[in-house]
Amino acid sequence: RGRYRIIGAAPSMVEVYEVIERVADTPSTVLITGESGTGKELIAQALHENGKRSTKPFIRVNCAAIPPELIESELFGYEKGAFTGAVSSKPGRFELAHGGSLFLDEIGEIPVNMQVKLLRAIQEQEFERVGGVKTIGVDVRLIAATNRDLQKEIDAGNFREDLYYRLNVVHVHLPPLRERTTDIPLLLQHFITKFNERLGRKVTGFSPDASRALLHHRWRGNIRELENVVERCMLFCDDAEVRLEHLPVELRPDQRAKEPAERAREAFEGSTSDVPEVG
């Protein structure tokens, strides 16, 4: 089992814990990279909770979920009358995070024209609300995360190089699950305990065959995909042990080598084999 409420003991994860331990109590900006589902928000929370800002706000912003035309008002707030519908003033996420940490998830989704304003807010720790003239100063520790290759985004003109270097003071890279398969047994036990409680089950573990199948899966959705698979297996398992037949079809050894189109064709043919011929 790992540290900071993060499950994992692989060497690559131990390196992540060491970075957290070294920088959590500093004001330095941290950039967390890794594929979707690897647990980037958990690292951001660990950085916040293990520093001197732990009693202050931890504000999370999913940049991919905010329409481009609203991102400025979400981050910096707005004054009454700044635009149609602004019937009162509203603080932005930077103000709400004052004294604490601001976590900008999917930072690569922020439009280029907003990146200049974000860079200034990070460097100067000050900004103006939309429609306002008063400069507001804040004390915010910024943590950003992305599943994109920001160097490629810079080359494509989608991300400012100066903003990248300002974010990348401390870099934490989360490895994909397929590169730390030794952690799968630990994660399995964690999720079994979680879903036994949530679903009212009494599952004790996975059979050796089922465990081997999980170890050989590619896990493109990483830990999030594994968690969903465990929940699904436990929903359909009435015994104490999850066996091979409880796994989703695509995870079973006899199906793994087949192309998705071939599996779909077999499923279709199987569904129509009992249909009587008309003639």
C-alpha positions as a printed Julia matrix, in Angstrom:
279×3 Matrix{Float64}:
   0.0     0.0     0.0
   1.23    3.48   -0.8
   1.08    6.73    1.08
  -1.15    9.8     1.02
  -4.29    7.65    0.56
  -2.9     6.59   -2.83
  -2.74    2.87   -3.56
   0.54    1.68   -5.04
   3.99    0.45   -4.07
   5.71    0.18   -7.46
   9.09    1.96   -7.71
   7.6     4.58  -10.06
   4.95    5.39   -7.47
   7.51    5.56   -4.65
   9.25    8.28   -6.71
   5.94   10.18   -6.87
   5.56    9.95   -3.08
   9.07   11.31   -2.62
   8.27   14.34   -4.79
   5.08   14.98   -2.81
   7.03   14.78    0.45
   9.64   17.23   -0.8
   7.39   19.9    -2.34
   4.01   19.68   -0.55
   4.97   22.32    1.99
   6.32   24.78   -0.58
   4.49   27.39   -2.71
   6.02   26.05   -5.93
   3.77   25.39   -8.93
   3.35   21.7    -9.82
   2.46   20.17  -13.2
   1.01   16.66  -13.03
   0.99   14.66  -16.26
  -0.36   11.23  -17.09
  -3.02    9.41  -19.02
  -6.68    9.75  -18.14
  -7.64    7.65  -15.13
  -4.2     7.51  -13.5
  -5.22    9.53  -10.42
  -3.9    13.04  -11.06
  -6.47   14.66   -8.77
  -5.36   12.41   -5.89
  -1.82   13.74   -6.28
  -3.11   17.33   -6.27
  -5.08   16.66   -3.09
  -2.04   15.04   -1.46
   0.08   18.1    -2.29
  -2.53   20.36   -0.69
  -3.32   18.24    2.37
   0.3    17.68    3.36
   1.38   21.31    3.3
   0.81   24.36    5.48
  -2.21   25.3     3.31
  -4.14   22.16    4.28
  -6.67   24.09    6.4
  -7.37   26.52    3.56
  -9.53   25.93    0.45
  -8.69   23.36   -2.23
 -10.49   24.59   -5.35
 -10.71   22.29   -8.37
 -11.45   23.51  -11.88
 -12.04   21.12  -14.78
 -10.95   23.35  -17.64
 -12.35   20.93  -20.23
 -15.86   21.27  -18.78
 -16.05   25.08  -19.05
 -17.03   26.68  -22.39
 -14.15   28.82  -23.78
 -16.21   32.0   -23.56
 -16.81   31.47  -19.82
 -13.34   30.44  -18.69
 -12.21   34.0   -17.84
 -15.22   34.76  -15.64
 -14.91   31.35  -13.96
 -11.26   31.88  -13.07
 -11.29   35.6   -12.26
 -14.93   36.38  -11.46
 -16.97   39.31  -12.76
 -18.52   42.58  -11.67
 -22.21   43.43  -11.73
 -23.26   44.46  -15.22
 -20.12   43.05  -16.89
 -22.33   41.19  -19.36
 -25.97   40.27  -19.89
 -27.13   38.26  -16.92
 -24.48   39.53  -14.51
 -26.99   40.88  -11.99
 -24.46   40.83   -9.17
 -20.73   40.54   -8.66
 -19.22   37.07   -8.34
 -15.73   36.0    -7.19
 -13.75   33.65   -9.41
 -11.87   30.49   -8.53
  -8.63   32.37   -7.86
 -10.35   34.43   -5.16
 -12.07   31.38   -3.68
  -8.7    29.61   -3.44
  -7.04   32.51   -1.58
  -4.66   31.14    1.04
  -5.06   27.62   -0.33
  -4.54   25.69   -3.55
  -6.06   26.02   -7.01
  -6.08   22.82   -9.07
  -6.51   23.39  -12.8
  -7.33   20.0   -14.27
  -6.96   19.52  -18.04
  -4.95   22.74  -18.32
  -4.26   21.98  -21.99
  -7.88   22.83  -22.81
  -7.57   26.5   -21.9
  -7.82   28.69  -25.05
  -4.61   30.38  -26.18
  -6.09   33.88  -25.76
  -6.76   33.12  -22.07
  -3.31   31.7   -21.43
  -1.73   35.17  -21.34
  -4.08   36.29  -18.55
  -3.53   33.05  -16.67
   0.25   33.46  -16.91
   0.04   36.97  -15.47
  -2.24   35.81  -12.62
   0.21   33.03  -11.73
   3.31   35.23  -11.91
   1.96   38.36  -10.29
  -0.67   36.74   -8.03
  -3.1    39.44   -9.12
  -5.83   40.01  -11.71
  -8.97   42.0   -12.49
 -12.49   40.62  -12.56
 -14.32   40.69  -15.89
 -15.8    44.19  -16.21
 -13.75   45.48  -13.29
 -10.87   47.93  -12.94
  -9.71   47.09   -9.42
  -6.65   44.83   -9.22
  -7.19   41.96   -6.79
  -4.22   40.29   -5.12
  -4.32   36.68   -3.96
  -2.07   34.1    -2.35
  -2.67   30.88   -4.28
  -0.58   27.73   -4.76
  -1.25   26.51   -8.3
  -1.36   22.84   -9.28
  -2.1    21.93  -12.91
  -2.72   18.61  -14.62
  -3.05   17.36  -18.17
  -3.25   14.13  -20.15
  -1.89   15.91  -23.22
   1.7    16.2   -24.41
   2.14   19.94  -23.87
   5.39   20.01  -25.84
   3.47   18.83  -28.9
   0.73   21.37  -28.15
   3.39   24.11  -28.08
   4.74   22.96  -31.46
   1.19   23.02  -32.86
   0.63   26.55  -31.56
  -2.04   25.48  -29.07
  -0.13   26.2   -25.86
   2.16   29.05  -24.87
   5.73   28.04  -24.15
   6.16   30.69  -21.43
   3.08   29.38  -19.61
   4.37   25.82  -19.88
   7.68   26.73  -18.23
   5.85   28.67  -15.51
   3.67   25.65  -14.74
   6.45   23.08  -15.0
   8.46   24.21  -11.97
   7.92   20.77  -10.41
   6.87   17.93  -12.7
   5.07   14.83  -11.43
   4.41   12.11  -14.01
   1.95    9.35  -13.15
   2.74    6.08  -14.94
  -0.08    4.18  -16.67
  -1.37    1.1   -14.88
   0.1    -1.24  -17.54
   3.55   -0.06  -16.45
   2.96   -0.87  -12.78
   1.05   -4.13  -12.87
   2.58   -5.15   -9.52
   0.13   -2.67   -7.97
  -2.94   -4.42   -9.41
  -3.31   -6.88   -6.47
  -3.19   -3.94   -4.02
  -5.77   -2.0    -6.04
  -7.98   -5.08   -6.33
  -8.11   -5.56   -2.57
  -8.84   -1.86   -2.08
 -11.74   -1.93   -4.55
 -13.08   -5.24   -3.19
 -13.28   -3.72    0.29
 -14.92   -0.6    -1.13
 -17.59   -2.42   -3.14
 -18.3    -5.06   -0.49
 -19.42   -2.19    1.69
 -21.25   -0.31   -1.06
 -22.95   -3.3    -2.71
 -23.49   -5.48    0.34
 -21.28   -8.28   -1.02
 -18.88  -10.65    0.74
 -16.3   -11.17   -1.97
 -12.88  -12.2    -0.66
 -10.85  -12.05   -3.87
 -10.33  -13.03   -7.5
  -9.45  -16.55   -8.62
  -5.9   -17.17   -9.93
  -7.18  -17.35  -13.53
  -9.17  -14.14  -13.18
  -6.22  -12.37  -11.54
  -3.9   -13.42  -14.36
  -6.38  -12.08  -16.92
  -6.41   -8.72  -15.15
  -2.61   -8.61  -15.07
  -2.42   -9.13  -18.84
  -5.04   -6.54  -19.8
  -3.78   -3.26  -21.33
  -5.92   -0.99  -19.09
  -6.25    1.93  -21.5
  -8.57    3.57  -18.97
  -6.04    2.91  -16.18
  -7.18    2.77  -12.53
 -10.61    4.17  -13.35
 -11.19    1.3   -15.78
  -9.98   -1.28  -13.23
 -12.34    0.14  -10.61
 -15.29   -0.09  -13.01
 -14.38   -3.69  -13.92
 -14.2    -4.72  -10.25
 -17.58   -3.15   -9.53
 -19.15   -4.89  -12.53
 -17.65   -8.26  -11.57
 -18.9    -7.99   -8.0
 -22.39   -7.09   -9.17
 -22.64  -10.36  -11.08
 -20.77  -12.56   -8.6
 -22.81  -14.33   -5.92
 -19.86  -16.3    -4.55
 -16.93  -15.36   -2.35
 -14.55  -15.49   -5.31
 -14.68  -13.67   -8.63
 -13.91  -16.2   -11.38
 -12.98  -15.93  -15.04
 -16.6   -16.15  -16.2
 -17.48  -13.08  -14.14
 -15.02  -10.91  -16.08
 -16.18   -8.81  -19.04
 -15.8   -10.83  -22.25
 -13.02   -8.64  -23.62
 -10.8    -9.43  -20.61
 -11.0   -13.21  -20.93
  -7.89  -14.91  -22.39
  -9.74  -16.6   -25.29
 -11.12  -13.21  -26.37
  -8.12  -10.94  -25.83
  -6.29  -11.93  -29.0
  -9.31  -11.3   -31.2
  -9.94   -8.04  -32.96
 -12.91   -5.99  -31.67
 -14.68   -6.46  -35.03
 -14.32  -10.24  -34.75
 -15.78  -10.25  -31.23
 -18.67   -8.08  -32.39
 -19.38  -10.41  -35.31
 -19.38  -13.47  -33.03
 -21.73  -11.72  -30.61
 -24.08  -10.81  -33.46
 -24.04  -14.32  -34.9
 -24.71  -15.77  -31.49
 -27.69  -13.45  -30.97
 -29.24  -14.47  -34.31
 -28.56  -18.23  -34.19
 -31.84  -18.95  -32.42
 -33.97  -16.9   -34.8
 -36.15  -19.28  -36.89
 -35.78  -19.12  -40.64
 -38.62  -17.7   -42.6
 -39.47  -19.61  -45.78
